[in-house]
Amino acid sequence: MDARGRVSDRSAVRALQWAAGLRLEIRAVSGSILVRPSQDGLFTLTRQGYVRLPAAARHWCTLQAREKVLLIAEPHDNTLLIHTMSTVETLVTEYHADLLGGAAS
């Protein structure tokens, strides 16, 4: 992600088959960002096919420029999920604790 919130990897957007100019709803939920098409969306996919995260969403998730994120395309829900690395770390830690039968450390 660059300093203006542009997510540089477009592979998830291509997997969802979203076109430039598509109106989007973008909201932060529990340290992640959900991006969905919406006729009433305040945001749009750029002409080049990039998702640009608004400053408010970046602030809610404490995302900084050049920070890595995990992108997940959910074609059945027509949704792009963007997870911060701290969220990914939490999810993996909890999953491993469940696998190993102990508490997360």
Short mmCIF file of C-alpha atoms in Angstrom, two decimals:
data_model
loop_
_atom_site.label_atom_id
_atom_site.label_comp_id
_atom_site.label_asym_id
_atom_site.label_seq_id
_atom_site.Cartn_x
_atom_site.Cartn_y
_atom_site.Cartn_z
CA MET A 1 0.00 0.00 0.00
CA ASP A 2 1.36 3.39 -0.93
CA ALA A 3 1.15 6.66 1.02
CA ARG A 4 -2.22 7.53 -0.57
CA GLY A 5 -3.77 4.16 0.31
CA ARG A 6 -3.45 2.49 -3.08
CA VAL A 7 -3.21 -1.30 -2.74
CA SER A 8 -0.58 -2.20 -5.34
CA ASP A 9 -1.53 -5.84 -5.91
CA ARG A 10 -4.48 -6.15 -8.30
CA SER A 11 -4.63 -9.96 -8.46
CA ALA A 12 -7.52 -10.19 -5.97
CA VAL A 13 -9.45 -7.50 -7.87
CA ARG A 14 -8.91 -9.43 -11.11
CA ALA A 15 -10.09 -12.65 -9.42
CA LEU A 16 -13.31 -10.84 -8.49
CA GLN A 17 -13.59 -9.53 -12.08
CA TRP A 18 -14.16 -5.98 -10.91
CA ALA A 19 -13.92 -3.24 -13.55
CA ALA A 20 -12.44 0.25 -13.29
CA GLY A 21 -14.92 2.79 -11.96
CA LEU A 22 -16.89 0.22 -9.93
CA ARG A 23 -18.51 1.93 -6.92
CA LEU A 24 -17.34 0.45 -3.64
CA GLU A 25 -18.30 0.32 0.01
CA ILE A 26 -15.19 0.22 2.20
CA ARG A 27 -15.40 -0.37 5.94
CA ALA A 28 -13.09 -1.41 8.73
CA VAL A 29 -14.14 -4.36 10.88
CA SER A 30 -12.05 -5.84 13.72
CA GLY A 31 -8.65 -4.84 12.32
CA SER A 32 -9.53 -5.80 8.75
CA ILE A 33 -11.08 -3.93 5.84
CA LEU A 34 -14.04 -5.20 3.81
CA VAL A 35 -14.46 -3.90 0.27
CA ARG A 36 -17.67 -4.62 -1.63
CA PRO A 37 -19.40 -3.29 -4.74
CA SER A 38 -22.27 -0.97 -3.83
CA GLN A 39 -24.48 1.22 -5.98
CA ASP A 40 -24.37 3.76 -3.13
CA GLY A 41 -20.63 3.34 -2.55
CA LEU A 42 -18.66 6.49 -1.85
CA PHE A 43 -15.46 5.06 -3.34
CA THR A 44 -14.53 3.72 -6.77
CA LEU A 45 -12.01 1.34 -8.24
CA THR A 46 -9.40 3.49 -9.99
CA ARG A 47 -9.10 3.69 -13.78
CA GLN A 48 -6.11 1.38 -13.52
CA GLY A 49 -8.06 -1.15 -11.42
CA TYR A 50 -6.56 -0.37 -8.01
CA VAL A 51 -8.38 -0.24 -4.69
CA ARG A 52 -7.55 2.97 -2.85
CA LEU A 53 -8.25 2.78 0.88
CA PRO A 54 -9.57 5.99 2.42
CA ALA A 55 -7.57 7.62 5.20
CA ALA A 56 -10.28 6.83 7.76
CA ALA A 57 -10.08 3.07 7.05
CA ARG A 58 -6.27 3.16 7.16
CA HIS A 59 -6.44 5.02 10.47
CA TRP A 60 -8.97 2.59 12.02
CA CYS A 61 -6.66 -0.32 11.17
CA THR A 62 -3.44 1.61 11.93
CA LEU A 63 -2.09 0.93 8.43
CA GLN A 64 1.00 2.83 7.34
CA ALA A 65 2.44 3.40 3.87
CA ARG A 66 4.39 0.41 2.50
CA GLU A 67 2.86 -1.87 5.12
CA LYS A 68 2.11 -5.36 3.90
CA VAL A 69 -1.45 -6.67 3.99
CA LEU A 70 -3.09 -9.99 3.16
CA LEU A 71 -5.66 -9.74 0.35
CA ILE A 72 -8.38 -12.35 0.09
CA ALA A 73 -10.87 -12.42 -2.77
CA GLU A 74 -14.19 -14.02 -1.79
CA PRO A 75 -15.93 -14.54 -5.18
CA HIS A 76 -19.07 -16.09 -3.64
CA ASP A 77 -19.64 -12.93 -1.60
CA ASN A 78 -18.11 -10.60 -4.23
CA THR A 79 -15.96 -9.20 -1.44
CA LEU A 80 -12.32 -8.27 -1.01
CA LEU A 81 -10.95 -8.76 2.51
CA ILE A 82 -7.83 -6.88 3.51
CA HIS A 83 -6.14 -8.10 6.69
CA THR A 84 -3.37 -6.29 8.51
CA MET A 85 -0.35 -8.37 9.48
CA SER A 86 -1.24 -7.97 13.17
CA THR A 87 -4.68 -9.47 12.43
CA VAL A 88 -3.06 -12.32 10.49
CA GLU A 89 -0.68 -12.97 13.37
CA THR A 90 -3.59 -13.13 15.83
CA LEU A 91 -5.57 -15.49 13.60
CA VAL A 92 -2.60 -17.80 13.05
CA THR A 93 -1.67 -17.82 16.74
CA GLU A 94 -5.23 -18.75 17.75
CA TYR A 95 -5.45 -21.40 15.02
CA HIS A 96 -2.17 -23.01 16.07
CA ALA A 97 -3.22 -22.99 19.71
CA ASP A 98 -6.41 -24.83 18.75
CA LEU A 99 -4.44 -27.32 16.65
CA LEU A 100 -1.99 -27.99 19.45
CA GLY A 101 -4.65 -28.15 22.16
CA GLY A 102 -3.27 -25.33 24.26
CA ALA A 103 -3.88 -21.69 24.95
CA ALA A 104 -2.52 -18.97 22.70
CA SER A 105 0.59 -17.35 24.15
#
